[in-house]
mmCIF file of C-alpha atoms in Angstrom:
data_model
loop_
_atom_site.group_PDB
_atom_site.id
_atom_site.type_symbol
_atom_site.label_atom_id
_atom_site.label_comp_id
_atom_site.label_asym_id
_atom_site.label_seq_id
_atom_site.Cartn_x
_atom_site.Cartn_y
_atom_site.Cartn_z
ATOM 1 C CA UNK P 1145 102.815 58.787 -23.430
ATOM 2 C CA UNK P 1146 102.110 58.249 -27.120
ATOM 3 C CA UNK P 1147 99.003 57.456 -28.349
ATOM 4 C CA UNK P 1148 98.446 55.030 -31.274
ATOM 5 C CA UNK P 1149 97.707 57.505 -33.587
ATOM 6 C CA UNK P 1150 101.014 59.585 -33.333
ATOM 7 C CA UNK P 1151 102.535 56.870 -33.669
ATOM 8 C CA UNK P 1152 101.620 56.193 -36.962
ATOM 9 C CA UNK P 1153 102.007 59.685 -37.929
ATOM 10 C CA UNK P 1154 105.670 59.433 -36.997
ATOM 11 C CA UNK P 1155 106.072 56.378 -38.568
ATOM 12 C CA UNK P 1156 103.986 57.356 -42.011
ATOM 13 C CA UNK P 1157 106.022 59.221 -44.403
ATOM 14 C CA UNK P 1158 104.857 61.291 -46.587
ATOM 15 C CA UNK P 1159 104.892 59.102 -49.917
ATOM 16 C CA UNK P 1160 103.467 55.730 -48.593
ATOM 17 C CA UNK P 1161 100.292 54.912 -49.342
ATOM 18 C CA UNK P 1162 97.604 54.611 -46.157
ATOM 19 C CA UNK P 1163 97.385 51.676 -43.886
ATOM 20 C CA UNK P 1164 94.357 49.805 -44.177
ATOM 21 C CA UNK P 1165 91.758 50.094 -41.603
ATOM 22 C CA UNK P 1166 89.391 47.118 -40.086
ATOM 23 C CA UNK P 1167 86.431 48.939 -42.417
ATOM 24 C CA UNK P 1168 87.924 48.798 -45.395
ATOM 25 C CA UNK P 1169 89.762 45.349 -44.943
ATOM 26 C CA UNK P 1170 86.166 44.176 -44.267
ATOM 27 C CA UNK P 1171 83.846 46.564 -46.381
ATOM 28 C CA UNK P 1172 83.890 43.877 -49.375
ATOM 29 C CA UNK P 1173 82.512 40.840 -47.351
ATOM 30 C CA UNK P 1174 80.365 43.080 -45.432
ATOM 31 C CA UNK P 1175 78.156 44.426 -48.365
ATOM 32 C CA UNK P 1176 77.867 40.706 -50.224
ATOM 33 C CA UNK P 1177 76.415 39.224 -47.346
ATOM 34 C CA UNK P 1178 74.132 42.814 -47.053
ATOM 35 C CA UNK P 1179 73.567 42.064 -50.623
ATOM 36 C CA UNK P 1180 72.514 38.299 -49.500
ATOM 37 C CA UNK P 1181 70.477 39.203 -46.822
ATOM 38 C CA UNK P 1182 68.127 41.144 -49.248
ATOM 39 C CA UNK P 1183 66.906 38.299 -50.156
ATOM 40 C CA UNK P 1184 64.526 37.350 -46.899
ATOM 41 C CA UNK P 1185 62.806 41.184 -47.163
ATOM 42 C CA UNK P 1186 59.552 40.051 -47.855
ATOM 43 C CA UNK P 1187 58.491 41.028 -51.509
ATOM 44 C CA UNK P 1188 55.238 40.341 -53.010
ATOM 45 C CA UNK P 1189 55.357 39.583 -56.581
ATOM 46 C CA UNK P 1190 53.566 37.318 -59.195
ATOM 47 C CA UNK P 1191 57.016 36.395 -60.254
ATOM 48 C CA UNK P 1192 60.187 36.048 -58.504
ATOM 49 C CA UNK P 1193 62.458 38.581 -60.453
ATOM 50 C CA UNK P 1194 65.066 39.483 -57.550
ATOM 51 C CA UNK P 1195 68.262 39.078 -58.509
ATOM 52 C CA UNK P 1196 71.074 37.377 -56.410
ATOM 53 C CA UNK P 1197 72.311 40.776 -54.829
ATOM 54 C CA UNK P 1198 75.413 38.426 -52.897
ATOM 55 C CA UNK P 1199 76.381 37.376 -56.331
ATOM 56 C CA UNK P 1200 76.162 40.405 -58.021
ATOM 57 C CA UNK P 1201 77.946 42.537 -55.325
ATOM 58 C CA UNK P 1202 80.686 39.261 -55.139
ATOM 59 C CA UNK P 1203 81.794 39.773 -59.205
ATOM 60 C CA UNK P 1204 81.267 43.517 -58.628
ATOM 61 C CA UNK P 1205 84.119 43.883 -56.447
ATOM 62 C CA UNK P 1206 85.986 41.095 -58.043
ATOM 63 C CA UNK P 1207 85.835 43.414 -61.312
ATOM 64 C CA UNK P 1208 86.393 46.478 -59.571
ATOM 65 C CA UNK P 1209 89.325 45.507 -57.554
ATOM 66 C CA UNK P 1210 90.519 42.212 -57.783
ATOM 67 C CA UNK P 1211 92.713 42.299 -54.440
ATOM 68 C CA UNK P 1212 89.521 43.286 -52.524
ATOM 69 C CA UNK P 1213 88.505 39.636 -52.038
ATOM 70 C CA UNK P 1214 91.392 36.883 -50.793
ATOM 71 C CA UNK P 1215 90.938 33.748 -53.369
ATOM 72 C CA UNK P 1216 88.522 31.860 -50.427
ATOM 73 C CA UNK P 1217 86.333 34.529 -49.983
ATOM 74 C CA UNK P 1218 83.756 32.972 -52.049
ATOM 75 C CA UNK P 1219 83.474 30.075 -50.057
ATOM 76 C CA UNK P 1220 82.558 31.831 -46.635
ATOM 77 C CA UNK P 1221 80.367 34.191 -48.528
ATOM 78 C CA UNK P 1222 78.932 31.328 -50.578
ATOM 79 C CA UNK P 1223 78.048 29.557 -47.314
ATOM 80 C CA UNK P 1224 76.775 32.612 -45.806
ATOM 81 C CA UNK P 1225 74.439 33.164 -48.470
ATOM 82 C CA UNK P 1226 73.397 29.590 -48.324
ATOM 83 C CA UNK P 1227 72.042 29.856 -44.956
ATOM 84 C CA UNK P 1228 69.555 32.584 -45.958
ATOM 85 C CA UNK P 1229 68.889 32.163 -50.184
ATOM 86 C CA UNK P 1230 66.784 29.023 -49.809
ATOM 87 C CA UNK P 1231 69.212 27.139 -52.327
ATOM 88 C CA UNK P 1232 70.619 23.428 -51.254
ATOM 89 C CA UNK P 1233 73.414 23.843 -48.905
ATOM 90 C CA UNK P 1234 76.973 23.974 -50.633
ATOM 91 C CA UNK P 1235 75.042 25.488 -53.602
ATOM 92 C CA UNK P 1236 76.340 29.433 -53.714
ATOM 93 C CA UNK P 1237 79.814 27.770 -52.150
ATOM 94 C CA UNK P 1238 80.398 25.766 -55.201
ATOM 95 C CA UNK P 1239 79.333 27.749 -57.919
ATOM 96 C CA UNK P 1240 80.569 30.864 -56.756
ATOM 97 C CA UNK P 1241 84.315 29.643 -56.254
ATOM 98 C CA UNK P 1242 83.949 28.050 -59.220
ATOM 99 C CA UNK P 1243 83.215 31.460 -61.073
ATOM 100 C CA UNK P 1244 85.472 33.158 -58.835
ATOM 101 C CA UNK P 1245 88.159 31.030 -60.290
ATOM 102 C CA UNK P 1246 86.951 31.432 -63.827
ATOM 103 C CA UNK P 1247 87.330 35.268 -63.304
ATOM 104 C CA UNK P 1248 90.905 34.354 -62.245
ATOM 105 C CA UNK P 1249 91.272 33.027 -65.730
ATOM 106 C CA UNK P 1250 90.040 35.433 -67.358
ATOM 107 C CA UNK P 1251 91.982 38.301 -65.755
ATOM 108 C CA UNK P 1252 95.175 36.357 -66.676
ATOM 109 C CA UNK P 1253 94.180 35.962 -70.706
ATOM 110 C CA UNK P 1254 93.014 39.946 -70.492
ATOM 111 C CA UNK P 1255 94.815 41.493 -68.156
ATOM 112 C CA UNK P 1256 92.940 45.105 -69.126
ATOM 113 C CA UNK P 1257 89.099 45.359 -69.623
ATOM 114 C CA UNK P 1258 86.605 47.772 -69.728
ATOM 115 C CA UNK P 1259 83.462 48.271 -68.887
ATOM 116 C CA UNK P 1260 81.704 46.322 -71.715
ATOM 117 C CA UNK P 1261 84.087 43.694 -70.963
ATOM 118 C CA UNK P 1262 83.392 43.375 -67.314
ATOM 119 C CA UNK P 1263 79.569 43.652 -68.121
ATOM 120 C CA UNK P 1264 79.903 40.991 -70.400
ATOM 121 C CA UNK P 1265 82.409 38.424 -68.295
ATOM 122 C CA UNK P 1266 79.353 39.377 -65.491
ATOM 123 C CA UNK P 1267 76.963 38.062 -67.421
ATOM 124 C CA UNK P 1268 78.489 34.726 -67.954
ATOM 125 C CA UNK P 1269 79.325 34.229 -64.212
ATOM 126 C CA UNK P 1270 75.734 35.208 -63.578
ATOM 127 C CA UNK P 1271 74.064 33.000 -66.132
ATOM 128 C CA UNK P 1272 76.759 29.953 -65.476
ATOM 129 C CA UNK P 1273 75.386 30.879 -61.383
ATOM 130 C CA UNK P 1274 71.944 30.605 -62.573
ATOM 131 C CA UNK P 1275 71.784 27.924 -64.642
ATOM 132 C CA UNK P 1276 73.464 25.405 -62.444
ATOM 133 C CA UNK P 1277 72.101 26.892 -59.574
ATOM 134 C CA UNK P 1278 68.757 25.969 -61.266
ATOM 135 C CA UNK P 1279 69.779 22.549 -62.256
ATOM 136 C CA UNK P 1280 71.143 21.891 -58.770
ATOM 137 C CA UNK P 1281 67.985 22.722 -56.986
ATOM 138 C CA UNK P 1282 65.387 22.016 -59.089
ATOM 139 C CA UNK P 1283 63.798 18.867 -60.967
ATOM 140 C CA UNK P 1284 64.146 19.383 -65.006
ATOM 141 C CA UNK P 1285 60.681 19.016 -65.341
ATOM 142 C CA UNK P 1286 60.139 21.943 -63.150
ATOM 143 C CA UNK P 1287 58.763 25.018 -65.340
ATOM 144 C CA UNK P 1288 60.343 27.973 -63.833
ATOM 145 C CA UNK P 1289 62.586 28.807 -66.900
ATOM 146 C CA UNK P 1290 60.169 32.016 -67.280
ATOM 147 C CA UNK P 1291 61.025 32.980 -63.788
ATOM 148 C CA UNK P 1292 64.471 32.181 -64.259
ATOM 149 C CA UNK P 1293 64.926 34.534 -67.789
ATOM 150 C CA UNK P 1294 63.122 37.349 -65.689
ATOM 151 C CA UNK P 1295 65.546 36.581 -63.265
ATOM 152 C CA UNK P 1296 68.552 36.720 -65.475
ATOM 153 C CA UNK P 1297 67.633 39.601 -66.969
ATOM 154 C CA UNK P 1298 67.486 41.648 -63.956
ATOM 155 C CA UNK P 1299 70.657 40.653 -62.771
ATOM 156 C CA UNK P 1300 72.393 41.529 -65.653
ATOM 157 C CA UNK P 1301 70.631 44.904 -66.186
ATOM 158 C CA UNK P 1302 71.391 45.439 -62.390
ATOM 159 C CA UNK P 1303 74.975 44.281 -62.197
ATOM 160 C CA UNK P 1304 76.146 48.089 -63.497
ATOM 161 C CA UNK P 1305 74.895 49.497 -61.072
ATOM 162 C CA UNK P 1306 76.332 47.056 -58.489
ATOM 163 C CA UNK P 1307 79.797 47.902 -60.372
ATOM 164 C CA UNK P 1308 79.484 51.217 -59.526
ATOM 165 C CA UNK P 1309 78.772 50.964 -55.848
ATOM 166 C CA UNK P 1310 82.328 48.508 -55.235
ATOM 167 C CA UNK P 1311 84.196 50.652 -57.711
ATOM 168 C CA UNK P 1312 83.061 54.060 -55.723
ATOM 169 C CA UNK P 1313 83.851 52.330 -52.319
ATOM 170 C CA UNK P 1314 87.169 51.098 -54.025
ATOM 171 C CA UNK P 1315 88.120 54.585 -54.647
ATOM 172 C CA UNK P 1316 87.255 55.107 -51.056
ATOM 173 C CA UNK P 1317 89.679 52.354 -49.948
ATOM 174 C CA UNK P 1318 92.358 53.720 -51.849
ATOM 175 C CA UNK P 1319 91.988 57.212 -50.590
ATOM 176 C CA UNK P 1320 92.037 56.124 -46.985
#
């Protein structure tokens, strides 16, 4: 009898790249919604400076590797992250398809970018996630723009770092 493995072996030649596993078919979705569920550690702070790690981990590996993520990924992870963020339901579904989708336009107009270019398309998707995230949830008269700038900050000052993480498990994927 054969077992499952040898079977692949035989079939594998040399040249041709490794099938993907379950793991790293599933590695991208698993870490945003680790990244998401950050957000109900309790942390005690004056102001509420933690960035939106589901977001940040969701343009990472859209940056990193743009076939990483199927074109509805961000509205399962959206909804995923709306269950635990505290936002209004639909929120992180909405805006982050819609900057999913802007990233889609963007890739087509520059099809080659580098860092500085990915930190800076980041940013937008970030503050664009921010912004109307803030206006969706919030009353205007609400005065948490301080918060929200601390906020915004951090994210963006983060996001590298997040960029590094998908791009080193990327590398990963494409070794396997």
């Amino acid at each position: 009898m054969i077992s499952p493995a040898q079977r692949r072996r035989r079939l594998h030649r040399p040249m041709d790249p490794e099938p993907e596993t379950r793991w790293t078919r599933w590695r991208p979705a698993i870490t945003i919604m680790a990244g998401s569920l950050l957000t109900i550690v309790p942390v005690i702070a004056q102001v509420p400076v933690l960035p939106p790690l589901g977001l940040l981990l969701l343009l990472a590996w859209r940056l990193s590797d743009a076939e990483a993520l199927p074109i509805w990924a961000p509205l399962g992870l959206g909804l995923f992250d709306d269950l635990f963020s505290g936002q209004p339901f639909g929120c992180a579904m909405l805006l982050w398809t819609l900057t999913f989708l802007m990233l889609d336009v963007i890739d087509s107009k520059l099809p080659f970018r580098d860092f500085w270019q990915d930190w800076l398309v980041a940013t937008g998707g970030i503050a664009f996630c921010l912004l109307a995230g803030r206006w969706l949830a919030l009353p205007l008269g609400t005065h948490v723009d301080t918060a929200l700038l601390f906020q915004f900050l951090t994210s963006v000052l983060l996001f590298p770092l997040c960029l590094r993480m998908a791009a080193r498990w990327t590398g990963e994927r494409e070794e396997q």
